[in-house]
């Protein structure tokens, strides 16, 4: 996908007046690889996984690999309280000089947890995710402050 994204494309789309037209894109050299974890709940934020990703990106022609760790999903075994481990690993690797590692994505919302969409939408709890289980804002703020201190 990153190789395709960096190349220009031509495709059919509607113009501003609603007429079909050929649109040309220039491509995007600034794409990045998001590591969400492997099959099942196998994490891929460790230094070996980052090094492998860098090697594969360079082999695909990316002179300066850009990598982002998704602290959620398989990298946390779908448990939001385990996102900190991925964040601390990424911060530690960055502090140790891994320049390709640009940052982390944290699954966060105002309140922790996840809720199903009820038949009566008035029963939805404000600030609670309806998709993925999240850290609440207070825990997210603590995590961000701890990462900042690590990178100082």
Tab-separated table of C-alpha atoms in Angstrom:
chain	number	residue	atom	x	y	z
A	1	UNK	CA	0.000	0.000	0.000
A	2	UNK	CA	2.849	2.407	0.815
A	3	UNK	CA	4.536	1.703	-2.537
A	4	UNK	CA	1.259	2.377	-4.320
A	5	UNK	CA	0.588	5.522	-2.280
A	6	UNK	CA	3.901	7.121	-3.213
A	7	UNK	CA	3.123	6.814	-6.939
A	8	UNK	CA	0.835	9.094	-8.890
A	9	UNK	CA	-2.513	7.752	-10.060
A	10	UNK	CA	-5.259	8.660	-12.474
A	11	UNK	CA	-8.853	7.801	-11.604
A	12	UNK	CA	-12.404	8.792	-12.444
A	13	UNK	CA	-14.185	11.074	-9.969
A	14	UNK	CA	-16.726	13.873	-9.943
A	15	UNK	CA	-15.476	17.416	-10.424
A	16	UNK	CA	-16.737	20.427	-8.448
A	17	UNK	CA	-19.709	20.732	-10.807
A	18	UNK	CA	-20.728	17.072	-10.423
A	19	UNK	CA	-19.413	15.975	-13.827
A	20	UNK	CA	-17.307	12.838	-14.313
A	21	UNK	CA	-13.657	13.725	-14.845
A	22	UNK	CA	-10.204	12.201	-14.826
A	23	UNK	CA	-8.314	13.130	-11.662
A	24	UNK	CA	-4.568	12.830	-11.347
A	25	UNK	CA	-2.782	12.533	-8.018
A	26	UNK	CA	0.919	13.150	-7.554
A	27	UNK	CA	1.496	10.435	-4.977
A	28	UNK	CA	2.626	10.796	-1.388
A	29	UNK	CA	6.237	10.265	-0.315
A	30	UNK	CA	5.297	10.832	3.335
A	31	UNK	CA	3.449	7.596	4.048
A	32	UNK	CA	4.097	5.564	7.171
A	33	UNK	CA	3.708	1.996	8.342
A	34	UNK	CA	1.346	1.414	11.269
A	35	UNK	CA	2.229	-1.650	13.346
A	36	UNK	CA	-0.992	-2.923	14.937
A	37	UNK	CA	0.280	-6.295	16.116
A	38	UNK	CA	0.346	-9.662	14.445
A	39	UNK	CA	-2.191	-12.426	14.018
A	40	UNK	CA	-4.186	-13.143	17.127
A	41	UNK	CA	-2.768	-11.070	19.933
A	42	UNK	CA	0.928	-11.175	19.019
A	43	UNK	CA	2.534	-7.753	19.545
A	44	UNK	CA	4.972	-6.260	17.020
A	45	UNK	CA	6.283	-3.187	18.822
A	46	UNK	CA	9.476	-4.787	20.183
A	47	UNK	CA	12.890	-3.705	18.877
A	48	UNK	CA	13.252	-6.806	16.674
A	49	UNK	CA	9.893	-6.140	14.986
A	50	UNK	CA	10.788	-2.475	14.445
A	51	UNK	CA	14.179	-3.441	12.944
A	52	UNK	CA	12.488	-5.972	10.634
A	53	UNK	CA	9.973	-3.354	9.506
A	54	UNK	CA	12.796	-0.868	8.817
A	55	UNK	CA	14.680	-3.462	6.751
A	56	UNK	CA	11.611	-4.375	4.722
A	57	UNK	CA	10.728	-0.736	4.092
A	58	UNK	CA	14.264	0.032	2.904
A	59	UNK	CA	14.123	-3.019	0.613
A	60	UNK	CA	10.889	-1.586	-0.846
A	61	UNK	CA	12.717	1.649	-1.680
A	62	UNK	CA	11.954	3.807	1.359
A	63	UNK	CA	15.264	5.453	2.246
A	64	UNK	CA	13.808	6.902	5.450
A	65	UNK	CA	11.281	4.438	6.916
A	66	UNK	CA	8.465	5.963	8.959
A	67	UNK	CA	6.855	3.712	11.560
A	68	UNK	CA	4.004	4.316	13.999
A	69	UNK	CA	3.104	1.839	16.754
A	70	UNK	CA	-0.590	1.285	17.392
A	71	UNK	CA	-0.604	0.630	21.141
A	72	UNK	CA	-4.075	-0.909	20.931
A	73	UNK	CA	-5.481	-3.858	18.976
A	74	UNK	CA	-3.205	-6.945	18.898
A	75	UNK	CA	-0.341	-4.929	20.411
A	76	UNK	CA	-2.317	-4.783	23.669
A	77	UNK	CA	-4.187	-8.088	23.253
A	78	UNK	CA	-7.276	-5.846	22.950
A	79	UNK	CA	-6.929	-4.824	26.603
A	80	UNK	CA	-6.627	-1.025	26.902
A	81	UNK	CA	-4.777	-1.287	30.218
A	82	UNK	CA	-1.931	-3.013	28.323
A	83	UNK	CA	-1.385	-0.114	25.904
A	84	UNK	CA	1.200	1.401	28.240
A	85	UNK	CA	3.648	-1.458	27.562
A	86	UNK	CA	3.647	-0.681	23.830
A	87	UNK	CA	3.966	3.049	24.510
A	88	UNK	CA	6.884	2.634	26.922
A	89	UNK	CA	8.664	0.255	24.539
A	90	UNK	CA	8.290	2.715	21.651
A	91	UNK	CA	9.448	5.650	23.798
A	92	UNK	CA	12.441	3.668	25.024
A	93	UNK	CA	13.421	2.676	21.480
A	94	UNK	CA	13.064	6.255	20.303
A	95	UNK	CA	15.188	7.482	23.216
A	96	UNK	CA	17.824	4.885	22.247
A	97	UNK	CA	18.026	6.316	18.723
A	98	UNK	CA	15.430	4.557	16.551
A	99	UNK	CA	14.631	7.547	14.335
A	100	UNK	CA	12.185	5.638	12.121
A	101	UNK	CA	9.816	5.274	15.068
A	102	UNK	CA	7.699	8.428	14.825
A	103	UNK	CA	5.180	7.829	17.589
A	104	UNK	CA	2.282	5.835	18.955
A	105	UNK	CA	-1.482	5.709	18.549
A	106	UNK	CA	-3.433	5.284	21.770
A	107	UNK	CA	-7.061	4.113	21.851
A	108	UNK	CA	-8.535	6.726	24.175
A	109	UNK	CA	-11.843	8.394	24.978
A	110	UNK	CA	-13.270	10.594	27.721
A	111	UNK	CA	-14.241	7.546	29.798
A	112	UNK	CA	-12.689	4.089	29.833
A	113	UNK	CA	-14.172	0.953	28.377
A	114	UNK	CA	-16.541	0.184	25.550
A	115	UNK	CA	-20.299	-0.013	25.180
A	116	UNK	CA	-22.679	-1.699	22.780
A	117	UNK	CA	-25.104	0.500	20.901
A	118	UNK	CA	-28.404	0.117	22.750
A	119	UNK	CA	-31.777	-0.023	21.022
A	120	UNK	CA	-32.671	3.205	22.847
A	121	UNK	CA	-29.912	5.628	21.840
A	122	UNK	CA	-30.741	7.791	24.860
A	123	UNK	CA	-29.092	5.041	26.925
A	124	UNK	CA	-25.673	5.672	25.344
A	125	UNK	CA	-23.104	6.769	27.909
A	126	UNK	CA	-21.376	10.016	26.879
A	127	UNK	CA	-17.647	9.694	26.232
A	128	UNK	CA	-17.556	5.870	26.098
A	129	UNK	CA	-16.475	4.191	22.864
A	130	UNK	CA	-18.869	2.090	20.819
A	131	UNK	CA	-16.074	0.487	18.777
A	132	UNK	CA	-12.897	-0.442	20.669
A	133	UNK	CA	-12.282	-0.536	24.382
A	134	UNK	CA	-10.396	2.617	25.372
A	135	UNK	CA	-8.357	4.147	28.128
A	136	UNK	CA	-10.178	6.951	29.879
A	137	UNK	CA	-8.857	10.500	29.675
A	138	UNK	CA	-7.265	10.492	33.157
A	139	UNK	CA	-5.256	7.322	32.416
A	140	UNK	CA	-4.318	8.679	28.990
A	141	UNK	CA	-3.013	11.914	30.509
A	142	UNK	CA	-0.865	9.983	33.003
A	143	UNK	CA	0.502	7.795	30.202
A	144	UNK	CA	1.374	10.801	28.043
A	145	UNK	CA	3.125	12.542	30.936
A	146	UNK	CA	5.143	9.388	31.692
A	147	UNK	CA	6.182	9.041	28.059
A	148	UNK	CA	7.166	12.703	27.945
A	149	UNK	CA	9.316	12.205	31.041
A	150	UNK	CA	10.999	9.190	29.395
A	151	UNK	CA	11.850	11.213	26.296
A	152	UNK	CA	12.675	14.354	28.311
